[in-house]
Coordinates of C-alpha atoms in Angstrom, one line a residue:
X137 CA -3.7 3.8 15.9
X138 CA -1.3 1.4 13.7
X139 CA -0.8 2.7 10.1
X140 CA 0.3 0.0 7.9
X141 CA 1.3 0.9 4.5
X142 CA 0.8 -2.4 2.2
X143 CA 3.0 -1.9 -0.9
X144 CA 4.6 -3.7 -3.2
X145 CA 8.2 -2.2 -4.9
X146 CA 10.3 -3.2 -7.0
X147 CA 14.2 -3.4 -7.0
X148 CA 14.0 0.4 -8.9
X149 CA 11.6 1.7 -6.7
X150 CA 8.4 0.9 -9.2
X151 CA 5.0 0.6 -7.7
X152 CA 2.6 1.1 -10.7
X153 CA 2.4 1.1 -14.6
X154 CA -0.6 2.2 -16.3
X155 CA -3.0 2.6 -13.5
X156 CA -1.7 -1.0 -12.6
X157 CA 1.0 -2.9 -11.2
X158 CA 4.0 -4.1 -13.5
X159 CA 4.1 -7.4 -12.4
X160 CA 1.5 -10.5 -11.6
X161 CA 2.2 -12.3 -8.4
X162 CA -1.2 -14.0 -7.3
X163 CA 0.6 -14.8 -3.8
X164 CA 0.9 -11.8 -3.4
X165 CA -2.6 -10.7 -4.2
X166 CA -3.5 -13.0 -1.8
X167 CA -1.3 -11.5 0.7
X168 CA -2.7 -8.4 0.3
X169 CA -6.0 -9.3 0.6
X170 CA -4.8 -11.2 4.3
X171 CA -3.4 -8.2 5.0
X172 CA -6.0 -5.8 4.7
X173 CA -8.8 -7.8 5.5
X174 CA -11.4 -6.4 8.4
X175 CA -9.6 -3.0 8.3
X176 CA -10.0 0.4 6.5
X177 CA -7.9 1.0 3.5
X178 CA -7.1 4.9 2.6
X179 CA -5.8 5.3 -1.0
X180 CA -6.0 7.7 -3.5
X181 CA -8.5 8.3 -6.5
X182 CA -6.4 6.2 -8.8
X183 CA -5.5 3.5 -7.2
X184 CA -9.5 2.9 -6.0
X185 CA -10.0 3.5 -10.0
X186 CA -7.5 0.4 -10.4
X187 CA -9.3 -2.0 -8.6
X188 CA -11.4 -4.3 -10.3
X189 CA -14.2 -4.0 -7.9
X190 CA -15.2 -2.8 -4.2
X191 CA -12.9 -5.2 -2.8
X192 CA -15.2 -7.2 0.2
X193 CA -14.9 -6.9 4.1
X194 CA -12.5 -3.6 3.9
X195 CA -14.2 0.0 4.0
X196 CA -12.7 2.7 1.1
X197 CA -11.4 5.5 2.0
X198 CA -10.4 7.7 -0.9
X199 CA -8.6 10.9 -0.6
X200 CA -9.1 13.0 -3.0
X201 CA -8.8 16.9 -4.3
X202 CA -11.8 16.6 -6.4
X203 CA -14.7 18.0 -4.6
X204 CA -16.9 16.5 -6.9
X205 CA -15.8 13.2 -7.0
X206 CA -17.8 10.0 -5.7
X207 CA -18.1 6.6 -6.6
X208 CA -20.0 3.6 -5.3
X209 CA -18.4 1.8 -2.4
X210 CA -15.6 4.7 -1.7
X211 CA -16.2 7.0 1.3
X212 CA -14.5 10.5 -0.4
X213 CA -12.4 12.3 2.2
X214 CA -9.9 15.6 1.5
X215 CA -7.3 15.9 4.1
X216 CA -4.8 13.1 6.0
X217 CA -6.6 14.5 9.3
X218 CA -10.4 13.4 7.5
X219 CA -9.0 10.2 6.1
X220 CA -7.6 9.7 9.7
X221 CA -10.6 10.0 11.8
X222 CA -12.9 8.6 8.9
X223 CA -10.9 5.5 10.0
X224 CA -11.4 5.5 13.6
X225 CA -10.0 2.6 14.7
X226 CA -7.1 0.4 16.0
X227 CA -5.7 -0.1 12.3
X228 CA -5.9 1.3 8.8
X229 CA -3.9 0.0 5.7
X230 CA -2.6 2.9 3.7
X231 CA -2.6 0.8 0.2
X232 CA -1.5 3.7 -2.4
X233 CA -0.5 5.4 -4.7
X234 CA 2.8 7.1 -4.7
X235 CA 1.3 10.7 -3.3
X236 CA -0.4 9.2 -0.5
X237 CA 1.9 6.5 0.9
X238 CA 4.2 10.4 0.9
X239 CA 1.7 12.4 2.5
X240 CA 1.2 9.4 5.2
X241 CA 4.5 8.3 5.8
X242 CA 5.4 10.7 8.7
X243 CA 2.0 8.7 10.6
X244 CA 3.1 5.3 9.8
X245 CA 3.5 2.9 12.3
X246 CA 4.5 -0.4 9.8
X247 CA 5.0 -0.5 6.6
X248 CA 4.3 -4.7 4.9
X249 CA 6.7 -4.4 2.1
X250 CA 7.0 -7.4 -0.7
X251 CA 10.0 -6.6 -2.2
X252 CA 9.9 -7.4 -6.1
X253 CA 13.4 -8.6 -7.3
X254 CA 13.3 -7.6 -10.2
X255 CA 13.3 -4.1 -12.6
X256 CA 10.4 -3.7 -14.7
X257 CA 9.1 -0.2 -16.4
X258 CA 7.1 1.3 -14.3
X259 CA 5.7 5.2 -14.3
X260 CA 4.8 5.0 -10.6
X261 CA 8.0 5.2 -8.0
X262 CA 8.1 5.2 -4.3
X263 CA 11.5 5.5 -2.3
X264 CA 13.0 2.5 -0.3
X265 CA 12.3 2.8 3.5
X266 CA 14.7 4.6 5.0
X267 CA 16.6 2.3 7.4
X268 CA 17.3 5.3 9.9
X269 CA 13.4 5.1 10.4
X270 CA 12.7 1.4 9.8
X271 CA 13.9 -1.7 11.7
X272 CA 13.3 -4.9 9.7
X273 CA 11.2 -7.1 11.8
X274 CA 10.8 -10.3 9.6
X275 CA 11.4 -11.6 6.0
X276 CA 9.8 -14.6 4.0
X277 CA 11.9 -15.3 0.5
X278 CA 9.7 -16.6 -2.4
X279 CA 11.6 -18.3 -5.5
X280 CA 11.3 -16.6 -8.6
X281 CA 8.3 -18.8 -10.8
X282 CA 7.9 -19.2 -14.6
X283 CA 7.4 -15.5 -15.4
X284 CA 7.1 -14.5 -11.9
X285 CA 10.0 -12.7 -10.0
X286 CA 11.1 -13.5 -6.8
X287 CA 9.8 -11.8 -3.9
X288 CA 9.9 -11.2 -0.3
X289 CA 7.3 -10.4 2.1
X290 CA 8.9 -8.0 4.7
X291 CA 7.5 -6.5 7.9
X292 CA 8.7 -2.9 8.9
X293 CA 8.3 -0.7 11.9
X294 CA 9.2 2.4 12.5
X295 CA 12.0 2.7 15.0
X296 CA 11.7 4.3 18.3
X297 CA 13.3 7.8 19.1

């Protein structure tokens, strides 16, 4: 199975602010969205709480402590090994937040990184990729635009013992 974690970080390791992201890049939205598309996303209670919507053509995992907790459009799971095999498949997008992409990262096979240059308050962190681990398979640079920091789409995977 390939485990791609889609995240976006900034230059200080921010990933979220407020249940969102601290930063507006609609190309990248759309990269997401390209990214995921046709394939199960596991995430965590909070980040499904952050989207707008039930986003179309991607099942919902959510993995979640809460016994209790359902939602419309989210199929609830409670361990890594139940979000796993929930996802049966060839692929599954790991798209957040901070707790997951850590409790996944030892079963990822790629990680889709848009780097964010830039520094902004955030109250969500991940860690940079640890290059040991991860071989830097391709980079697109994107200008920085009016308000909008520079960015680049980067593709990750894991290297081989």
């Amino acid at each position: 199975m390939e485990i791609v974690f889609v995240v976006a970080r900034a230059e200080n390791g921010a990933i979220g602010k407020d249940g969102g992201m601290p930063w507006h890049i609609p190309d990248d939205l759309k990269h997401f969205k390209a990214t995921t598309m046709g394939a199960p996303m596991i995430m965590g209670r909070k980040t499904f709480e952050s989207f707008p919507r039930v986003l179309p053509g991607r099942r919902h995992i959510v993995l979640t402590r809460d016994r209790g907790w359902t939602r419309p459009g989210a199929e609830v799971v409670h361990s890594v090994d139940d979000a796993l095999r929930a996802a049966a498949g060839m692929r599954v997008s790991i798209v957040g937040g901070a707790e997951i992409y850590d409790l996944f990262m030892p079963h990822a096979t790629v990680i889709e990184l848009t780097e964010v240059h830039s520094a902004p308050d955030g109250d969500t962190f991940m860690p940079a990729p640890d290059p040991t681990h991860w071989q830097e398979v391709s980079r697109e640079a994107h200008a920085a635009e009016d308000e909008r920091p520079a960015f680049d789409w980067v593709r990750l995977e894991r290297r081989q013992p």
